[in-house]
Tab-separated table of C-alpha atoms and ligand atoms in Angstrom:
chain	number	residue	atom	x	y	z
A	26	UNK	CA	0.000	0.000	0.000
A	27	UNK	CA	1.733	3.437	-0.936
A	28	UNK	CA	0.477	6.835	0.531
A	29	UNK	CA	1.840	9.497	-1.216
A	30	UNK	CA	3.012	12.576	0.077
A	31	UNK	CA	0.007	15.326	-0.233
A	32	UNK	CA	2.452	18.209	-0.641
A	33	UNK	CA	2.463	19.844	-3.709
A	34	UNK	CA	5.624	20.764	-6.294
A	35	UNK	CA	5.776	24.842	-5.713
A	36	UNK	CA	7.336	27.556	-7.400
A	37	UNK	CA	10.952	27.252	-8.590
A	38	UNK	CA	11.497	29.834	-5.330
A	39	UNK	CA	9.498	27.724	-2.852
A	40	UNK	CA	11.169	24.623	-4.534
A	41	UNK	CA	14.744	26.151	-4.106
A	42	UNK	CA	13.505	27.435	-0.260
A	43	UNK	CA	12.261	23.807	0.061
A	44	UNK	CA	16.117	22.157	-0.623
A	45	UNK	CA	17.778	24.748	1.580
A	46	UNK	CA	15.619	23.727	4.644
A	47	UNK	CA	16.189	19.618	3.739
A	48	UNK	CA	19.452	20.658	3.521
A	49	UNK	CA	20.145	22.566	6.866
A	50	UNK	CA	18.019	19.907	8.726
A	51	UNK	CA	20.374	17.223	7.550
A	52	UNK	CA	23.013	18.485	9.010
A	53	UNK	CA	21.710	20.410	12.009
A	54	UNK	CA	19.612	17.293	13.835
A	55	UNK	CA	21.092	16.300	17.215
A	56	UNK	CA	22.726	12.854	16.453
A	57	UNK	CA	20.905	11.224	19.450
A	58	UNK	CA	17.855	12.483	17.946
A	59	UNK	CA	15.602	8.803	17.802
A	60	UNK	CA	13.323	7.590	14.382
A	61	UNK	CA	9.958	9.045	15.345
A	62	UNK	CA	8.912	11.091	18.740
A	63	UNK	CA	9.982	9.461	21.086
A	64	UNK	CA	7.588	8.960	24.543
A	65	UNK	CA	10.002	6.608	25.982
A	66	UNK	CA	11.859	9.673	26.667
A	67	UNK	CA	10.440	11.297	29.781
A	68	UNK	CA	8.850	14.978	29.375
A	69	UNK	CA	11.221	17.272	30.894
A	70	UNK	CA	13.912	15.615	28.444
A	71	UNK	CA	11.644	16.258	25.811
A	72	UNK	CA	11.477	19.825	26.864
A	73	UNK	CA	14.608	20.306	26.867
A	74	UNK	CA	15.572	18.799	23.621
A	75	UNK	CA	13.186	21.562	22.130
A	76	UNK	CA	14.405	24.433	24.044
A	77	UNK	CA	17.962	23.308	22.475
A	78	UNK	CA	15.817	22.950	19.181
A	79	UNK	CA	14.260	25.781	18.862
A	80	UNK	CA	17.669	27.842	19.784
A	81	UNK	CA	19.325	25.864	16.648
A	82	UNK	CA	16.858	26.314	14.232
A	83	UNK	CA	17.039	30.039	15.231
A	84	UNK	CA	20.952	30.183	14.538
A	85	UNK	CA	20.249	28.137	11.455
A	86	UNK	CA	18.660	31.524	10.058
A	87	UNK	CA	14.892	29.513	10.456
A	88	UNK	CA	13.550	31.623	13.218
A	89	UNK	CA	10.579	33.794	12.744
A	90	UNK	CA	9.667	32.535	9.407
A	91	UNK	CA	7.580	35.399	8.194
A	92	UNK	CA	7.511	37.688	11.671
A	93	UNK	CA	9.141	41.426	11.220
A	94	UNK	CA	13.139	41.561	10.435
A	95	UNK	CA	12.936	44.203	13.275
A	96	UNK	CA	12.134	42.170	15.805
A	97	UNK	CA	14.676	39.796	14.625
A	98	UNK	CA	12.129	36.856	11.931
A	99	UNK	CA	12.857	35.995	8.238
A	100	UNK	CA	10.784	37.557	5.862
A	101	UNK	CA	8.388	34.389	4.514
A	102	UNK	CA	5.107	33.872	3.002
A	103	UNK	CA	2.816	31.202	4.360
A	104	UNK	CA	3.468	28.666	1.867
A	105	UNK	CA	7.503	28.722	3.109
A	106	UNK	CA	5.992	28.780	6.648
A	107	UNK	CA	4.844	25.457	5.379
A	108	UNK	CA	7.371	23.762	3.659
A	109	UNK	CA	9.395	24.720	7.053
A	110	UNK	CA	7.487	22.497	8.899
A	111	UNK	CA	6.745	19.398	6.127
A	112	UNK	CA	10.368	19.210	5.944
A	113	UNK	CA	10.708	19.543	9.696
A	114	UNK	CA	8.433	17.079	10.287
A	115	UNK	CA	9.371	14.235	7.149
A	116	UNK	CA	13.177	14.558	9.404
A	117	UNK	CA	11.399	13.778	12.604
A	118	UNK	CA	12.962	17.119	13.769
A	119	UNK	CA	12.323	17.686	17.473
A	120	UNK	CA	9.227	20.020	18.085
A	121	UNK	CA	10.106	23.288	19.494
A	122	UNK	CA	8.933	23.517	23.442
A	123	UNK	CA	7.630	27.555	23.261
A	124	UNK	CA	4.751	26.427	20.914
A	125	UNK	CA	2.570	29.250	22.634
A	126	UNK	CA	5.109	32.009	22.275
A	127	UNK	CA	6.103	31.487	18.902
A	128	UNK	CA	2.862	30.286	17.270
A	129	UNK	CA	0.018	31.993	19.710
A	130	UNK	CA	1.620	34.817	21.447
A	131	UNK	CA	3.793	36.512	19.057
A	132	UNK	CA	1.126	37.415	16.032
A	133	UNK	CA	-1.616	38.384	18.489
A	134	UNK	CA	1.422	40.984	19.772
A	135	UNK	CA	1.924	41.530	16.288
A	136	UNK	CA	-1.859	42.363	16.056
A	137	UNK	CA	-2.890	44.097	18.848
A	138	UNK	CA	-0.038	44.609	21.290
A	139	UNK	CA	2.028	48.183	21.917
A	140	UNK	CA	4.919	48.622	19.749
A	141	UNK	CA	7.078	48.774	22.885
A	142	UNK	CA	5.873	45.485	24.009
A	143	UNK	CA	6.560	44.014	20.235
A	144	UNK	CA	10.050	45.277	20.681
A	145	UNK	CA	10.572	43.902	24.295
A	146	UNK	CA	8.728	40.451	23.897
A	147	UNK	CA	8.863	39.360	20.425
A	148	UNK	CA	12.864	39.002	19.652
A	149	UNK	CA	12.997	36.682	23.076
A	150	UNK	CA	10.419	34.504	21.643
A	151	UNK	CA	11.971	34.922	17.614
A	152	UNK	CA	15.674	33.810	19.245
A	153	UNK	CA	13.813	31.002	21.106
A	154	UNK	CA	15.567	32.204	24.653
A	155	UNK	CA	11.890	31.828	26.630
A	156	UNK	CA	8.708	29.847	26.979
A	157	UNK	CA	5.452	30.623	26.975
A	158	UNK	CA	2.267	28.983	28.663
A	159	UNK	CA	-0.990	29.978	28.550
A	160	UNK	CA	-3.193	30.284	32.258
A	161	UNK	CA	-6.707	31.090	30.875
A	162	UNK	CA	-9.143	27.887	32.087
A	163	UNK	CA	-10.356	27.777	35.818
A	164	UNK	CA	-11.601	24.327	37.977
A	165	UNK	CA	-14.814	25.923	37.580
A	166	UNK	CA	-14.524	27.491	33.805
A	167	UNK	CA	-12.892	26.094	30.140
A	168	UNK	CA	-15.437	27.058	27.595
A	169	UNK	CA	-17.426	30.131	29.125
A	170	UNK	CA	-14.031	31.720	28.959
A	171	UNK	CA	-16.480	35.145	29.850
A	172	UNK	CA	-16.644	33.342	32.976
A	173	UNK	CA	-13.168	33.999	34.870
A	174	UNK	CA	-12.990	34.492	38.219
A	175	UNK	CA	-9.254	35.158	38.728
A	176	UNK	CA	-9.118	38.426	40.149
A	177	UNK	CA	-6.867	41.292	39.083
A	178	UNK	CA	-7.282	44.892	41.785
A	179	UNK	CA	-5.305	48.136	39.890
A	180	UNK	CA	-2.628	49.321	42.759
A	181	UNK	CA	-0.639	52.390	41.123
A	182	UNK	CA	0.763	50.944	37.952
A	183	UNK	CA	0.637	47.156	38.814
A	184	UNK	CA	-2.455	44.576	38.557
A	185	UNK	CA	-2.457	42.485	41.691
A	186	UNK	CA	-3.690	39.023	40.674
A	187	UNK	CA	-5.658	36.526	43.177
A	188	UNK	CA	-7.187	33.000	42.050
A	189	UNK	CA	-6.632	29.876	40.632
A	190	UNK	CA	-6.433	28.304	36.985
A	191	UNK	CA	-6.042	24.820	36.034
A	192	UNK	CA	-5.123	22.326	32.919
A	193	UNK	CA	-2.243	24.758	32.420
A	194	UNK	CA	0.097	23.575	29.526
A	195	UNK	CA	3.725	23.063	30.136
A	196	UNK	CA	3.952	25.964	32.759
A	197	UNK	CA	6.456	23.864	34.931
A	198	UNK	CA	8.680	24.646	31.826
A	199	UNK	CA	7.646	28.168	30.981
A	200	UNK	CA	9.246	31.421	32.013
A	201	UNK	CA	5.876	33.493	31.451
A	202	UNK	CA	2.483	33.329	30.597
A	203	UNK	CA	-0.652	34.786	28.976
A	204	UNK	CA	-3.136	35.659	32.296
A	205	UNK	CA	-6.288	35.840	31.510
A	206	UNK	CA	-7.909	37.931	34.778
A	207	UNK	CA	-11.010	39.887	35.830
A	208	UNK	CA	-10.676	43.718	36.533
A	209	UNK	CA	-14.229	44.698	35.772
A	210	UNK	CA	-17.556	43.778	37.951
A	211	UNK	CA	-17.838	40.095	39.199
A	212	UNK	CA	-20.914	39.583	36.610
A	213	UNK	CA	-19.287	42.168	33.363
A	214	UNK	CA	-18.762	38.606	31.775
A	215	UNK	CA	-16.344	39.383	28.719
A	216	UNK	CA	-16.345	43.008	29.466
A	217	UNK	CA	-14.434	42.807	32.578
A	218	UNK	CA	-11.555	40.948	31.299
A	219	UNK	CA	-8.024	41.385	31.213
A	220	UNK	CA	-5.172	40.105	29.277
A	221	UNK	CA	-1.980	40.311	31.066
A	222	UNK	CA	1.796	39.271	30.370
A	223	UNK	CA	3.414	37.730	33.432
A	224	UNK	CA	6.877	36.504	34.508
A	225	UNK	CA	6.203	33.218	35.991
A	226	UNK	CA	9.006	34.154	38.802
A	227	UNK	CA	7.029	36.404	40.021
A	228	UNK	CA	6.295	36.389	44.217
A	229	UNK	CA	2.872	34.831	44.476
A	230	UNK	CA	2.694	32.173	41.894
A	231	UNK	CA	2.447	28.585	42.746
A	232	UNK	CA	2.519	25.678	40.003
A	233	UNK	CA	1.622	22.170	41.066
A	234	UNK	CA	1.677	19.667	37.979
A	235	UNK	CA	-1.522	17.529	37.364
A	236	UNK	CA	-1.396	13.511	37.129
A	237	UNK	CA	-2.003	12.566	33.165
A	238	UNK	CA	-2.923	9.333	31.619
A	239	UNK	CA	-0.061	9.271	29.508
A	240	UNK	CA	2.387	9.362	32.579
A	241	UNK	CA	3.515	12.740	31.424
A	242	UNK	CA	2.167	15.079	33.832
A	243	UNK	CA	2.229	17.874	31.264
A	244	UNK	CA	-0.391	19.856	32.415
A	245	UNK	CA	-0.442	22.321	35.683
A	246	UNK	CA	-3.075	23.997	38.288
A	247	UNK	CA	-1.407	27.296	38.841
A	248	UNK	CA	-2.444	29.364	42.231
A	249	UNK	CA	-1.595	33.318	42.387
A	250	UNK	CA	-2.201	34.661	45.866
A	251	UNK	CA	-1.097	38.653	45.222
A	252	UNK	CA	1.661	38.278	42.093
A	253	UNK	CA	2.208	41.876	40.745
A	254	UNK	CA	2.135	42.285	37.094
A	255	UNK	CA	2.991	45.813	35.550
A	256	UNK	CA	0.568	47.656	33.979
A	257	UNK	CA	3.041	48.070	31.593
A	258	UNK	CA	2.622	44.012	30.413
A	259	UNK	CA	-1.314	44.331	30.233
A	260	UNK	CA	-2.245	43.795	26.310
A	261	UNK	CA	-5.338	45.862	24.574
A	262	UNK	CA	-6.267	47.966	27.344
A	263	UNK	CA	-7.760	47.429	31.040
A	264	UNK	CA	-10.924	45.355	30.456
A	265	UNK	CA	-10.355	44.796	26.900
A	266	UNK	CA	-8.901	41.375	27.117
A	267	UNK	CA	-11.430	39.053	25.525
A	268	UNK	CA	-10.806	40.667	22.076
A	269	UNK	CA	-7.120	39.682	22.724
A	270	UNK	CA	-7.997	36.660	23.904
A	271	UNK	CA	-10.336	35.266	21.361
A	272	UNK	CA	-7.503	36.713	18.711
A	273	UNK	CA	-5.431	34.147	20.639
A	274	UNK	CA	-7.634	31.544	20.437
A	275	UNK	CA	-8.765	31.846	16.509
A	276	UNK	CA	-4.656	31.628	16.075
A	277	UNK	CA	-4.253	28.473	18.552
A	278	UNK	CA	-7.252	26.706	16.485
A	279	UNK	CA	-4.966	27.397	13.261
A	280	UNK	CA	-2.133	26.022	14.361
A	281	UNK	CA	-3.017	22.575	13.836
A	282	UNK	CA	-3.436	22.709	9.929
A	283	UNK	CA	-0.042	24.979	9.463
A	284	UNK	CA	1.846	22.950	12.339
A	285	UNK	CA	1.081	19.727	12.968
A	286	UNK	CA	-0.620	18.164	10.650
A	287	UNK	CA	3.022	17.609	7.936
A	288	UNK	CA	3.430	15.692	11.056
A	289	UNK	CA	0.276	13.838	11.264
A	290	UNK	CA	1.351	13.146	7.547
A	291	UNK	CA	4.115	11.483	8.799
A	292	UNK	CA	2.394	8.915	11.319
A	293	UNK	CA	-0.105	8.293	8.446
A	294	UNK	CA	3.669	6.705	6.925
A	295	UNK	CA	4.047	5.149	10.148
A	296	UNK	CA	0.735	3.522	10.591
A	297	UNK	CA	1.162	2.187	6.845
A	298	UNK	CA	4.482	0.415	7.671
A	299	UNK	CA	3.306	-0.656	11.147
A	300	UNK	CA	0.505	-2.658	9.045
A	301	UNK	CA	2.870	-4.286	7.140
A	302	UNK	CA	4.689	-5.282	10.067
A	303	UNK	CA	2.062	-6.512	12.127
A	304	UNK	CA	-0.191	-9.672	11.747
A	305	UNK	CA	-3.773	-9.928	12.323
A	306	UNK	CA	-4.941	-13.204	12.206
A	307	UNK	CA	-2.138	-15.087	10.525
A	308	UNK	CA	-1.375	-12.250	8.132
A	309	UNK	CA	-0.294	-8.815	7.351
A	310	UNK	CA	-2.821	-6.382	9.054
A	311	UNK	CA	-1.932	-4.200	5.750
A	312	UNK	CA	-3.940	-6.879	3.548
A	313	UNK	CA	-6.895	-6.662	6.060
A	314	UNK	CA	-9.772	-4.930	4.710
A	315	UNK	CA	-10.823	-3.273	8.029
A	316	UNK	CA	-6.881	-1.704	8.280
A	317	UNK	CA	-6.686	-0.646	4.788
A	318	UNK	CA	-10.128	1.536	4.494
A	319	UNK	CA	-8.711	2.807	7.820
A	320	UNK	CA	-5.623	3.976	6.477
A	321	UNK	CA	-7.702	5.295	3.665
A	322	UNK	CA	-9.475	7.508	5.589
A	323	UNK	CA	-6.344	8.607	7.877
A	324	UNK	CA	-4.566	9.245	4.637
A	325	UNK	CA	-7.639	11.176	3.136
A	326	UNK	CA	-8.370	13.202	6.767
A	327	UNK	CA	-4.788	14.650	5.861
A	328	UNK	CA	-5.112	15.374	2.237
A	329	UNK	CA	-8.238	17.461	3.582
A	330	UNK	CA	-6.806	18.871	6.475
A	331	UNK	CA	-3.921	19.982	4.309
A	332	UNK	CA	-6.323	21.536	1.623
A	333	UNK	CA	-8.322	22.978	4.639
A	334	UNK	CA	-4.973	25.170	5.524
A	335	UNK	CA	-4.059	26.137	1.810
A	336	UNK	CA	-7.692	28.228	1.770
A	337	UNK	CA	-7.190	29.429	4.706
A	338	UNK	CA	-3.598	30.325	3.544
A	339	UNK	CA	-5.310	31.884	0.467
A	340	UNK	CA	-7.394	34.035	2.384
A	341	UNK	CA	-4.327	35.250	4.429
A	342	UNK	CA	-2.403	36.245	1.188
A	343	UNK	CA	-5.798	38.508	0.432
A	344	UNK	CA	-5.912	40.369	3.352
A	345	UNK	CA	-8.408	38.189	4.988
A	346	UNK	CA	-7.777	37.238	8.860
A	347	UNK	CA	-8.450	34.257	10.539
A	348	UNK	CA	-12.246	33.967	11.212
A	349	UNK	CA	-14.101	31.476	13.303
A	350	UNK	CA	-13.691	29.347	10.085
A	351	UNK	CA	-10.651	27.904	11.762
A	352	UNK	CA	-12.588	25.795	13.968
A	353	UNK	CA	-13.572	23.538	10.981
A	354	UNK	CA	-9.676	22.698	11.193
A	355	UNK	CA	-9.338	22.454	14.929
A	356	UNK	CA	-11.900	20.123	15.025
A	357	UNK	CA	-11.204	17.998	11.439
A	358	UNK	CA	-7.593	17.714	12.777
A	359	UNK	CA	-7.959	16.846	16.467
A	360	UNK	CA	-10.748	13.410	15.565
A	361	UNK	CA	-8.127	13.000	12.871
A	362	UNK	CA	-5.525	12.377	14.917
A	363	UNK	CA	-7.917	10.165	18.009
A	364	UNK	CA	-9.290	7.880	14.478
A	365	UNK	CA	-5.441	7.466	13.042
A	366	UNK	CA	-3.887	6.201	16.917
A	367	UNK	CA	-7.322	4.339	17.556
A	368	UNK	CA	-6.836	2.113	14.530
A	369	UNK	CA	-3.115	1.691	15.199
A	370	UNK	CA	-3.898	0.287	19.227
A	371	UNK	CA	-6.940	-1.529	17.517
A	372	UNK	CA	-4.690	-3.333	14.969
A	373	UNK	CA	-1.984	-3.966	17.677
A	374	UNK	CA	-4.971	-5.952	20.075
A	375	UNK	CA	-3.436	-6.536	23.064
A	376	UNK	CA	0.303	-5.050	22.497
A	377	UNK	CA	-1.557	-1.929	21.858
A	378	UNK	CA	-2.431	-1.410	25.136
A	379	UNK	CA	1.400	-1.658	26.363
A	380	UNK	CA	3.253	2.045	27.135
A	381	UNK	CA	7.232	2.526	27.201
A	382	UNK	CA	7.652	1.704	30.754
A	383	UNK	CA	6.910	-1.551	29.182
A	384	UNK	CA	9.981	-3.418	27.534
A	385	UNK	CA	8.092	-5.438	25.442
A	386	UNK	CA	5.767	-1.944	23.857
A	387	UNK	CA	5.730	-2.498	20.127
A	388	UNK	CA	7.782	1.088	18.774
A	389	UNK	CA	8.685	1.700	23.134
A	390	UNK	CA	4.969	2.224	23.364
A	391	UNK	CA	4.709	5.709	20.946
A	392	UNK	CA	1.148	4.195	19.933
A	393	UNK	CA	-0.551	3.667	23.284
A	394	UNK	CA	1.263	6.647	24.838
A	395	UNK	CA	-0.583	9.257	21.653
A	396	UNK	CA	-3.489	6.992	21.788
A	397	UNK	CA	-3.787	8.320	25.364
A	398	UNK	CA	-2.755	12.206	24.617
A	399	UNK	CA	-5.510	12.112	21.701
A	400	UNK	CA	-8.008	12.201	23.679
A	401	UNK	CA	-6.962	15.135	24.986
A	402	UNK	CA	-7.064	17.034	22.009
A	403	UNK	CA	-10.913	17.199	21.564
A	404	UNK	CA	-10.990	19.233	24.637
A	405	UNK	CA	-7.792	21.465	24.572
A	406	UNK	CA	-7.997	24.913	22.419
A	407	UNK	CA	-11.942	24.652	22.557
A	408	UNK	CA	-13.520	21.183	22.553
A	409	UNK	CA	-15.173	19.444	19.731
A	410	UNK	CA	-18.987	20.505	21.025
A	411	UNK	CA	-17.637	24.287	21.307
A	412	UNK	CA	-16.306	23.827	17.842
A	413	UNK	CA	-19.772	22.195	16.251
A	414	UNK	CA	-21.308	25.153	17.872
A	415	UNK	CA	-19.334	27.805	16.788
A	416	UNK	CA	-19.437	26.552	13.040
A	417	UNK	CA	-23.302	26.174	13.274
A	418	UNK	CA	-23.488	29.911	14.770
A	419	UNK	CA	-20.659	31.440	13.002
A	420	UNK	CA	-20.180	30.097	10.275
A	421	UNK	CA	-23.160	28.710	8.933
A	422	UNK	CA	-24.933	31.221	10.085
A	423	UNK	CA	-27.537	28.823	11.406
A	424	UNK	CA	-29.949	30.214	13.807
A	425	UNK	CA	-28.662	30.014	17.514
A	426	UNK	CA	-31.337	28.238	20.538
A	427	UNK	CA	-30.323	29.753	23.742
B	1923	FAD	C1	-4.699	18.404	27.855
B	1923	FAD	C2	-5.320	19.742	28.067
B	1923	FAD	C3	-4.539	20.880	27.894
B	1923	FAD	C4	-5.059	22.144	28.164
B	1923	FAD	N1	-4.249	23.249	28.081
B	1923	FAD	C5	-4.720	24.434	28.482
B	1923	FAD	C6	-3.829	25.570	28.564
B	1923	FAD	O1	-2.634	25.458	28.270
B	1923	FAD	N2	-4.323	26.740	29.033
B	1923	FAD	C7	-5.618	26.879	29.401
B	1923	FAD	O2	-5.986	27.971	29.805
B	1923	FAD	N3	-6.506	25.833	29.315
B	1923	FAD	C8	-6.066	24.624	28.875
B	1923	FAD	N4	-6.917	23.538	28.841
B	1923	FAD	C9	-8.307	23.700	29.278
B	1923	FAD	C10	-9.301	23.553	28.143
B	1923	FAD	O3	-9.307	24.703	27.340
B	1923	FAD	C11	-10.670	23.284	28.792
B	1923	FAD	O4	-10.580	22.023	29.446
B	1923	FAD	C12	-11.774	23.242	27.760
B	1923	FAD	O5	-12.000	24.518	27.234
B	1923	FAD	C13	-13.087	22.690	28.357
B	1923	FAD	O6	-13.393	23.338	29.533
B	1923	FAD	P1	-13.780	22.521	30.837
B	1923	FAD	O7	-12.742	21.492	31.062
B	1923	FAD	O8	-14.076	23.483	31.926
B	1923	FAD	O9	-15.109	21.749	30.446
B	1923	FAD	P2	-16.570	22.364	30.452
B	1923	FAD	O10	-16.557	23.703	29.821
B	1923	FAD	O11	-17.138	22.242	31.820
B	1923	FAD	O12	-17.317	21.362	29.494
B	1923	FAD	C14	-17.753	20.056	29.936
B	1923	FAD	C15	-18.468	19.409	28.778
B	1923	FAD	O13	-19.628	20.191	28.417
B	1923	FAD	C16	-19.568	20.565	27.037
B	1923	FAD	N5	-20.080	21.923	26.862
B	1923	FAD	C17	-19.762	23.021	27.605
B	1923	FAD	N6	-20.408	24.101	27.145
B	1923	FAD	C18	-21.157	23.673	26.077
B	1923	FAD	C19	-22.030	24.343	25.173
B	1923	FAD	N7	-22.280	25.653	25.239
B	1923	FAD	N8	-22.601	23.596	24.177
B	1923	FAD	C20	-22.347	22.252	24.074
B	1923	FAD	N9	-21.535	21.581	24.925
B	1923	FAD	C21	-20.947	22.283	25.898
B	1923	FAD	C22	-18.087	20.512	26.683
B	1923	FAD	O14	-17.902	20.299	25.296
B	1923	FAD	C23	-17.606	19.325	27.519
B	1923	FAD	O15	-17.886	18.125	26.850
B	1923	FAD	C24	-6.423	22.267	28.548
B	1923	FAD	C25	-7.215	21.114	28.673
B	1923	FAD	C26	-6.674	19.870	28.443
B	1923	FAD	C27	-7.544	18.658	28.602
C-alpha cells in the first residue's frame, strides 16, 4: 500500500527554499535524535531537547519565518511557513517547546499589542531564549471563557492578581504566561476581562503539575495569591482582554493545519508500515480490509486537512484574517488524529495497550502513549462541542437556541 506525500511541487522559489531547509536539517539534527517522537523519553527531556531545538533552528537563520526583520524573523510567506514544517516534520525534527510564544503569542502581539511590548517580547520569543504557557481555564470554567474568576485589583501601575487556573500547559517549563484575569464587575462577563503578560518568577505564583494518563504530567493547576504584574505588560487595554484573547484563540485553532498536521502526515507513513509489520490473524494487518479503508481515511483526513490550511492560507495572502472558520480545522484535525492512533492500538490488540515503561511496547509504546494524549485534544484549544457550535453559529450562520 503506498500513501503518497500530499504536498504539492511549488514555485521554482518555494522549490529552491524547500532544498535549503532539507538541507540545513540534515546536518543540524542532534545525532541522538531517535526515528519518530519518542515517549520513551520522559517529558522534561523532551522539553529540553526543544528548548535546544528551537535555539538551533534560530541560529540556522529559520527563526521567525515570516515575523518582522525588526524584531529579529525571516521575511516568509505562508506557503515557506509550510514547507518549514513538512520538511521539519518528514526529518522527525524535534518540536520546538515555546509552541505558545512562537505560534500563539507573538502574532496576536503583532496584532494588537504596543509597539514597545513588540520590541521587548517578540525578539525573546523569535531567538527562542523563553517559553510561553498559557493560564486562561479555571476548575470551575474552560469554555465560558467570559466566565473567569481570577481576580486582578489596579494598585498604582501594577495589577495584583488573586485566584486559581487549572489544565495549564507546560507551565512547569515556561518562564511566562498569557493571564487571563477579571478587573471589571464580578458579573461584566467578557467586558471585565483582562489580558496580562506575566513573569512566571514572580512572588505569588504557585505551580503544582496535574497527574495525566499518559504518565507525562504535562499539564499544571497554577495558584496566584497577590503576584504583581505591571501595567506596563497588560495587552489591549484594562478590560479589553477578551478581544485579545479570542484573537489568541482563533490563532491556537490554526495552528493545527499549518503545524502539525506535515506531522500527522508522517504517522499516516508510520501507521502504513506498522501494518505491514504486524499480523492480524495469521497475516499482514496491511492486507486486512478493516486496516486498509482505515488507512484510507487517515490518509484522506490529511489530504483534507492539508487543503483545509491552503484556503485558509489563500485568504491570508488577500488580506483576509483568521475567522471562526478555523474551527472547521481544529476540530477535522484533532478526531483525525484520536481515528489514526485508535486504529493503530486496535490493529496492535493486546500489544496496543502496552506504554514505554513496558519493555516489550511495540515502537517503546509511541502508539498507546498518543493513543492516550488524543483524547486530549478534543478538549484542549476549545472542545469538539464548542467547535460544532461555533461553526453552526458562526459560520453557517444557522440560527442560535439559547
Ligand atoms: C490536555 C489539556 C490541555 C489544556 N491546556 C490548556 C492551557 O494550556 N491553558 C488553558 O488555559 N486551558 C487549557 N486547557 C483547558 C481547556 O481549554 C478546557 O478544558 C476546555 O476549554 C473545556 O473546559 P472545561 O474542562 O471546563 O469543560 P466544560 O466547559 O465544563 O465542558 C464540559 C463538557 O460540556 C460541554 N459543553 C460546555 N459548554 C457547552 C455548550 N455551550 N454547548 C455544548 N456543549 C458544551 C463541553 O464540550 C464538555 O464536553 C487544557 C485542557 C486539556 C484537557
Amino acid at each position: 500500500m503506498v500513501i503518497s506525500s500530499p504536498a504539492r511541487a511549488g514555485t521554482a522559489a518555494q522549490e529552491r527554499f524547500r532544498s535549503e531547509v532539507r538541507d540545513w536539517l540534515r546536518q543540524a539534527l542532534p545525532p541522538d535524535w531517535g526515528p519518530r517522537r519518542r515517549p520513551a523519553k520522559r517529558l522534561a527531556e523532551r522539553m529540553d531537547q526543544g528548548k535546544a531545538w528551537q535555539r538551533t533552528v534560530y541560529e540556522g537563520g529559520f527563526g521567525g519565518l515570516g515575523l518582522p526583520v525588526a524584531y529579529g524573523g525571516r521575511p516568509a510567506s505562508a506557503t515557506e511557513r509550510l514547507i518549514f514544517a513538512e520538511e521539519s516534520a518528514r526529518a522527525r525534527a524535534p518540536e520546538p517547546a515555546d509552541i505558545f510564544g512562537q505560534f500563539i503569542l507573538a502574532p496576536t502581539l503583532l496584532a494588537m499589542g504596543t509597539e514597545e511590548q513588540r520590541e521587548r517580547f517578540l525578539p525573546p520569543i523569535i531567538r527562542g531564549e523563553v517559553m510561553w504557557c498559557e493560564t486562561f481555564s479555571e476548575p470551575e470554567h474552560g469554555s465560558d471563557m467570559a466566565n473567569i474568576q481570577c481576580r486582578a485589583e489596579v494598585d498604582e501601575d501594577e495589577l495584583v492578581v488573586t485566584g486559581r487556573k487549572r489544565w495549564n500547559s507546560l507551565s512547569q517549563f515556561a518562564d511566562w504566561t498569557m493571564l487571563l484575569c477579571r478587573t471589571g464587575a464580578p458579573d461584566s462577563r467578557g467586558r471585565g476581562i483582562t489580558f496580562a503578560l506575566v513573569d512566571l518568577r514572580s512572588p505569588g505564583i504557585r505551580i503544582e503539575t496535574m497527574p495525566m494518563l499518559t504518565g507525562d504530567d504535562r499539564e499544571t493547576e497554577v495558584f496566584w495569591s497577590g503576584a504583581r504584574v505591571p501595567l506596563d505588560n497588560v495587552v489591549g487595554g484594562l478590560n479589553e482582554g477578551w478581544r485579545v484573547a479570542m484573537a489568541a484563540m482563533t490563532t491556537q485553532r490554526s495552528i493545527g493545519t499549518a503545524e502539525l498536521v506535515p506531522r500527522l502526515a508522517v504517522v499516516v507513513q508510520d501507521l502504513v508500515a506498522l501494518a505491514a509489520r504486524t499480523e492480524v490473524d495469521g497475516r499482514p494487518a496491511i492486507e486486512d480490509p478493516f486496516v486498509r479503508d482505515g488507512i484510507a481515511r487517515c490518509a484522506t483526513d490529511v489530504a483534507a486537512l492539508r487543503r483545509t490550511g491552503e484556503r485558509a492560507m489563500a485568504a491570508a495572502a488577500m488580506g483576509r484574517p483568521l475567522g471562526p472558520e478555523v474551527s472547521i480545522a481544529k476540530l477535522h484535525w484533532s478526531e483525525s488524529e484520536q481515528r489514526l492512533h485508535k486504529l493503530a492500538v486496535e490493529m496492535l490488540g493486546l500489544g496496543g495497550l502496552l506504554t514505554r515503561d513496558d519493555e516489550a511496547a511495540p515502537d517503546e509504546g509511541f502508539w498507546a502513549h498518543y493513543w492516550l494524549w488524543t483524547h486530549a485534544l478534543t478538549i484542549h484549544s476549545g472542545t469538539s462541542e464548542i467547535q460544532r457550535n461555533i461553526i453552526a453559529e458562526r459560520v453557517l450562520g444557522l440560527p442560535v437556541k439559547r
